[in-house]
Tab-separated table of C-alpha atoms and ligand atoms in Angstrom:
chain	number	residue	atom	x	y	z
A	8	MET	CA	80.548	139.082	175.780
A	9	ILE	CA	83.415	138.306	173.045
A	10	GLU	CA	82.847	138.548	169.211
A	11	ILE	CA	83.643	134.799	167.379
A	12	PRO	CA	85.666	135.741	164.402
A	13	HIS	CA	84.756	134.594	161.091
A	14	ILE	CA	87.714	132.823	160.435
A	15	ILE	CA	89.296	130.538	162.872
A	16	ALA	CA	92.759	128.668	162.477
A	17	HIS	CA	92.063	124.714	162.807
A	18	ARG	CA	94.855	123.440	164.859
A	19	GLY	CA	96.781	126.615	164.109
A	20	ALA	CA	97.586	126.785	160.748
A	21	SER	CA	97.934	123.398	159.904
A	22	ILE	CA	97.971	123.606	156.283
A	23	GLU	CA	101.535	125.471	156.635
A	24	ALA	CA	102.969	124.459	159.881
A	25	PRO	CA	102.488	121.252	162.259
A	26	GLU	CA	99.231	121.078	163.903
A	27	ASN	CA	98.887	122.519	167.296
A	28	THR	CA	102.241	123.935	168.228
A	29	ILE	CA	103.193	127.521	168.867
A	30	ALA	CA	104.584	127.395	165.187
A	31	ALA	CA	101.244	127.054	163.747
A	32	PHE	CA	99.849	129.450	166.004
A	33	ARG	CA	102.568	132.019	165.150
A	34	VAL	CA	101.960	131.312	161.467
A	35	ALA	CA	98.206	131.702	162.097
A	36	GLY	CA	98.675	135.118	163.777
A	37	ALA	CA	100.967	136.018	160.648
A	38	ARG	CA	98.407	135.178	158.102
A	39	GLN	CA	95.869	137.771	160.001
A	40	ALA	CA	93.603	134.784	162.019
A	41	LYS	CA	92.564	136.551	164.975
A	42	TRP	CA	91.673	133.318	166.655
A	43	ILE	CA	92.818	129.437	166.418
A	44	GLU	CA	91.307	126.157	167.620
A	45	CYS	CA	93.443	123.853	169.402
A	46	ASP	CA	92.890	120.800	171.267
A	47	VAL	CA	94.146	119.953	175.080
A	48	THR	CA	93.987	116.984	177.118
A	49	LEU	CA	96.299	115.753	180.107
A	50	SER	CA	99.650	114.311	180.342
A	51	ALA	CA	99.837	111.440	183.084
A	52	ASP	CA	100.852	114.007	185.578
A	53	ASP	CA	97.929	115.919	185.257
A	54	LYS	CA	99.159	118.535	183.037
A	55	CYS	CA	97.243	120.551	180.158
A	56	VAL	CA	99.001	119.653	176.614
A	57	LEU	CA	97.874	120.201	173.354
A	58	ILE	CA	97.893	117.458	170.813
A	59	HIS	CA	94.946	115.731	168.548
A	60	ASP	CA	94.584	112.207	168.890
A	61	ASP	CA	94.777	109.645	172.029
A	62	THR	CA	98.035	108.749	170.872
A	63	LEU	CA	102.165	110.320	170.009
A	64	GLU	CA	102.610	108.419	166.484
A	65	ARG	CA	101.358	110.618	163.914
A	66	THR	CA	102.165	114.130	165.361
A	67	THR	CA	105.441	113.103	167.431
A	68	ASN	CA	108.587	111.072	167.298
A	69	GLY	CA	106.905	109.390	170.391
A	70	THR	CA	104.797	105.740	170.786
A	71	GLY	CA	101.754	105.364	172.849
A	72	LEU	CA	99.070	107.208	174.377
A	73	ILE	CA	99.702	110.951	175.893
A	74	HIS	CA	97.681	110.468	179.366
A	75	LYS	CA	100.297	107.797	180.210
A	76	GLN	CA	103.013	109.899	179.980
A	77	PRO	CA	104.360	112.690	182.473
A	78	LEU	CA	105.000	115.895	181.059
A	79	SER	CA	108.817	116.119	181.114
A	80	ALA	CA	108.450	113.044	178.589
A	81	LEU	CA	106.248	114.772	176.687
A	82	ARG	CA	108.233	118.036	176.321
A	83	GLU	CA	111.002	115.817	174.932
A	84	LEU	CA	109.636	114.761	172.184
A	85	ASP	CA	109.709	116.251	168.668
A	86	ALA	CA	106.351	116.972	167.194
A	87	GLY	CA	107.719	119.132	164.171
A	88	ALA	CA	110.137	116.820	162.043
A	89	TRP	CA	106.453	114.993	160.972
A	90	PHE	CA	105.637	117.755	159.086
A	91	SER	CA	108.400	119.674	157.542
A	92	ASP	CA	112.680	119.449	158.523
A	93	ILE	CA	112.012	123.532	159.182
A	94	TYR	CA	109.692	122.538	161.969
A	95	LYS	CA	112.186	120.133	163.627
A	96	GLY	CA	112.502	120.889	167.745
A	97	GLU	CA	109.300	121.962	167.583
A	98	ARG	CA	107.788	120.811	171.201
A	99	ILE	CA	104.200	119.546	171.930
A	100	PRO	CA	102.891	123.181	173.615
A	101	THR	CA	101.175	123.371	177.135
A	102	LEU	CA	98.322	125.152	177.643
A	103	SER	CA	100.058	128.104	179.890
A	104	ASP	CA	103.076	128.790	176.751
A	105	THR	CA	99.839	128.605	174.323
A	106	LEU	CA	97.865	131.235	176.613
A	107	GLU	CA	100.937	133.216	177.096
A	108	THR	CA	101.875	133.254	173.163
A	109	LEU	CA	98.072	134.299	172.308
A	110	PHE	CA	98.273	136.781	174.660
A	111	PHE	CA	101.314	138.353	173.269
A	112	MET	CA	99.796	138.209	169.761
A	113	ASP	CA	96.544	139.594	170.666
A	114	MET	CA	94.738	136.825	169.306
A	115	GLY	CA	91.854	134.420	171.269
A	116	ALA	CA	91.142	130.888	170.990
A	117	ASN	CA	88.496	128.278	170.581
A	118	LEU	CA	89.774	125.820	172.948
A	119	GLU	CA	88.861	122.147	172.511
A	120	ILE	CA	88.353	119.825	175.464
A	121	LYS	CA	89.445	116.569	174.421
A	122	PRO	CA	89.906	114.122	177.125
A	123	SER	CA	91.384	111.347	174.748
A	124	GLY	CA	91.094	108.806	177.124
A	125	CYS	CA	91.682	110.849	180.118
A	126	ASP	CA	88.992	111.606	183.077
A	127	PRO	CA	86.795	114.500	181.534
A	128	VAL	CA	85.821	116.204	184.763
A	129	ARG	CA	89.816	116.228	185.633
A	130	LEU	CA	90.407	117.988	182.860
A	131	CYS	CA	88.100	120.316	183.287
A	132	GLN	CA	89.292	120.905	186.183
A	133	GLU	CA	92.815	121.612	185.329
A	134	VAL	CA	91.797	123.605	182.248
A	135	ALA	CA	90.169	125.952	184.687
A	136	LYS	CA	93.094	126.294	186.832
A	137	GLU	CA	95.394	127.389	184.231
A	138	LEU	CA	92.494	129.701	182.814
A	139	GLY	CA	92.458	131.145	186.215
A	140	ARG	CA	96.171	131.656	185.998
A	141	ALA	CA	96.470	133.083	182.621
A	142	LYS	CA	96.801	136.275	181.320
A	143	LYS	CA	93.165	136.978	179.518
A	144	ILE	CA	92.225	136.245	176.199
A	145	PRO	CA	89.036	135.823	174.566
A	146	ILE	CA	88.274	132.003	174.980
A	147	LEU	CA	85.435	129.960	173.435
A	148	LEU	CA	85.595	126.464	175.254
A	149	SER	CA	84.017	123.317	173.241
A	150	SER	CA	83.896	120.213	173.622
A	151	PHE	CA	82.653	116.610	171.811
A	152	ASP	CA	82.192	115.028	175.315
A	153	ASP	CA	78.963	116.050	177.044
A	154	ILE	CA	80.207	115.727	181.007
A	155	ALA	CA	82.945	118.014	179.934
A	156	VAL	CA	80.303	120.061	178.591
A	157	ALA	CA	78.499	120.355	181.743
A	158	GLU	CA	81.997	120.347	184.075
A	159	ILE	CA	82.958	123.581	182.390
A	160	ARG	CA	79.234	125.120	183.200
A	161	ARG	CA	79.871	124.518	186.400
A	162	LEU	CA	83.215	125.292	186.955
A	163	LEU	CA	83.446	128.527	184.599
A	164	PRO	CA	79.781	129.695	184.602
A	165	ASP	CA	80.687	132.983	182.873
A	166	MET	CA	82.968	131.551	180.299
A	167	PRO	CA	81.058	130.242	177.130
A	168	CYS	CA	81.352	126.665	176.143
A	169	GLY	CA	80.244	125.463	172.261
A	170	TRP	CA	78.335	121.794	171.893
A	171	LEU	CA	80.715	119.962	169.269
A	172	LEU	CA	78.732	118.004	167.044
A	173	GLU	CA	79.510	115.263	164.207
A	174	THR	CA	75.549	115.504	163.488
A	175	LEU	CA	72.717	117.491	164.564
A	176	PRO	CA	70.206	115.114	166.996
A	177	ASP	CA	66.614	115.687	166.178
A	178	ASP	CA	66.070	117.176	169.908
A	179	TRP	CA	69.226	119.562	169.543
A	180	ARG	CA	66.783	122.265	171.121
A	181	LYS	CA	66.401	120.694	174.562
A	182	GLU	CA	69.984	119.032	175.058
A	183	TYR	CA	71.512	122.118	174.059
A	184	ALA	CA	69.295	123.769	176.791
A	185	THR	CA	70.406	121.221	179.460
A	186	LEU	CA	73.424	121.150	178.511
A	187	GLY	CA	73.509	125.531	178.877
A	188	ALA	CA	76.049	125.662	175.587
A	189	SER	CA	77.008	128.516	174.277
A	190	ALA	CA	77.385	127.886	170.747
A	191	ILE	CA	76.705	124.749	168.051
A	192	HIS	CA	79.828	123.452	166.703
A	193	ILE	CA	79.249	121.171	164.187
A	194	ASP	CA	80.876	119.424	160.863
A	195	HIS	CA	79.944	121.352	157.935
A	196	LYS	CA	79.322	117.831	156.096
A	197	ALA	CA	76.050	117.033	158.369
A	198	LEU	CA	74.699	120.767	157.776
A	199	ASP	CA	72.632	121.703	155.310
A	200	ARG	CA	70.483	125.262	154.737
A	201	ASP	CA	67.203	123.958	156.825
A	202	MET	CA	69.068	122.734	159.810
A	203	ALA	CA	71.392	126.080	159.876
A	204	ALA	CA	68.246	128.448	159.657
A	205	GLU	CA	66.689	126.389	162.551
A	206	ILE	CA	69.641	126.908	164.742
A	207	VAL	CA	70.390	130.650	163.654
A	208	ALA	CA	66.608	131.167	164.251
A	209	ALA	CA	67.128	130.242	167.305
A	210	ASN	CA	70.186	132.718	167.875
A	211	VAL	CA	72.237	130.203	168.624
A	212	PRO	CA	75.980	131.136	167.286
A	213	LEU	CA	76.772	128.689	164.549
A	214	VAL	CA	80.465	127.204	164.121
A	215	CYS	CA	81.671	125.040	161.571
A	216	TYR	CA	84.511	122.840	160.966
A	217	THR	CA	86.662	121.924	158.817
A	218	ILE	CA	86.389	124.170	156.056
A	219	ASN	CA	89.197	124.735	152.785
A	220	ALA	CA	87.274	126.078	150.113
A	221	PRO	CA	86.265	129.420	149.826
A	222	ASP	CA	83.067	128.944	147.920
A	223	ARG	CA	81.701	126.382	150.539
A	224	ALA	CA	82.259	129.213	153.580
A	225	HIS	CA	80.510	131.676	151.369
A	226	GLU	CA	77.576	129.210	151.371
A	227	LEU	CA	77.611	128.763	154.927
A	228	PHE	CA	78.319	132.264	155.591
A	229	GLY	CA	74.543	132.707	153.784
A	230	TRP	CA	73.340	130.404	155.480
A	231	GLY	CA	74.190	132.451	158.649
A	232	VAL	CA	76.861	130.615	159.730
A	233	THR	CA	78.796	132.367	162.346
A	234	SER	CA	82.277	131.312	161.860
A	235	VAL	CA	84.154	128.564	160.018
A	236	ILE	CA	87.427	126.356	161.071
A	237	THR	CA	89.948	126.454	158.422
A	238	ASP	CA	93.223	124.707	158.199
A	239	ASP	CA	94.378	127.002	155.605
A	240	PRO	CA	93.618	130.522	157.239
A	241	ALA	CA	95.749	132.471	154.602
A	242	ARG	CA	93.425	131.382	151.627
A	243	MET	CA	90.246	132.151	153.295
A	244	ILE	CA	91.042	135.432	154.977
A	245	ALA	CA	92.076	136.403	151.602
A	246	ALA	CA	89.039	135.633	149.371
A	247	ILE	CA	86.702	136.350	153.110
A	248	PRO	CA	88.530	139.184	154.673
A	249	HIS	CA	85.475	139.981	156.575
A	250	HIS	CA	82.039	138.435	157.590
A	251	PRO	CA	79.657	138.865	154.482
A	252	ASN	CA	76.529	139.476	157.267
A	253	PRO	CA	78.575	141.233	160.271
A	254	LYS	CA	75.436	141.164	162.477
A	255	GLY	CA	77.761	140.667	165.599
A	256	HIS	CA	78.546	137.382	166.193
A	257	LYS	CA	78.616	137.142	169.933
A	258	VAL	CA	78.905	134.134	172.641
B	28	LIG	O1	86.609	121.975	166.936
B	28	LIG	C1	86.543	121.615	165.689
B	28	LIG	C2	87.370	120.494	165.317
B	28	LIG	O2	88.753	120.413	165.829
B	28	LIG	C3	86.612	119.081	165.794
B	28	LIG	O3	87.098	117.959	165.095
B	28	LIG	O4	88.662	116.360	165.226
B	28	LIG	O5	89.809	118.158	164.538
B	28	LIG	O6	89.418	117.832	167.036
B	28	LIG	P1	88.516	117.934	165.709
B	29	LIG	MG1	89.645	120.060	167.079
């Protein structure tokens, strides 16, 4: 079992540094975040890379679809200058670089499997290979893609995998059990006190994204939420250094 920290840095400390870069993960660690959340997808040559969008325009100086370009081309791109000059030269990280960095920082990760147009099964296979090769750190996988969640359960039955949702389906218990997921990760805007109570009463760890206001995080923790994913770990950890109800949030 692994302990899920009450605060997870969304795409790294993405309010202070360019999202899904090693710089953002290092800043998250410097702000005392124990875990980062990051998004993994595949290059054209099936290498695991970290980036949120399907396309390169928003967070790099490249253009077009990520899964149409080989790793060598993706690694040439600047993934930091769009955010600020001080991050000029930051690269799109590989999953393997990220896991190595987190290991040396004594950090863990919520690794979101994001097919972004690539084959979800292939992506899971490559992620499983990378995780098998890497030094061991606490990892909670997750995905919006049901095929990916099911494939991860098959390939890595001992590794926890959260079911990522924008809204909670009425029959969530049945789908959750069918998928064999280990936690529910949901947009906090779609959650109310009653839904949270149902999930918590079923002993399902509940992770919410993306919360930057400490007052809202306090409210969610009061509802029994396990963990909040935030762009601003410095602010959140300063306001809420410990889970107000540390009952042992494990997966
Ligand atoms: O994993 C939580 C959150 O990151 C899901 O949404 O779009 O930020 O990947 P997104
Ligand atoms: Mg994500």
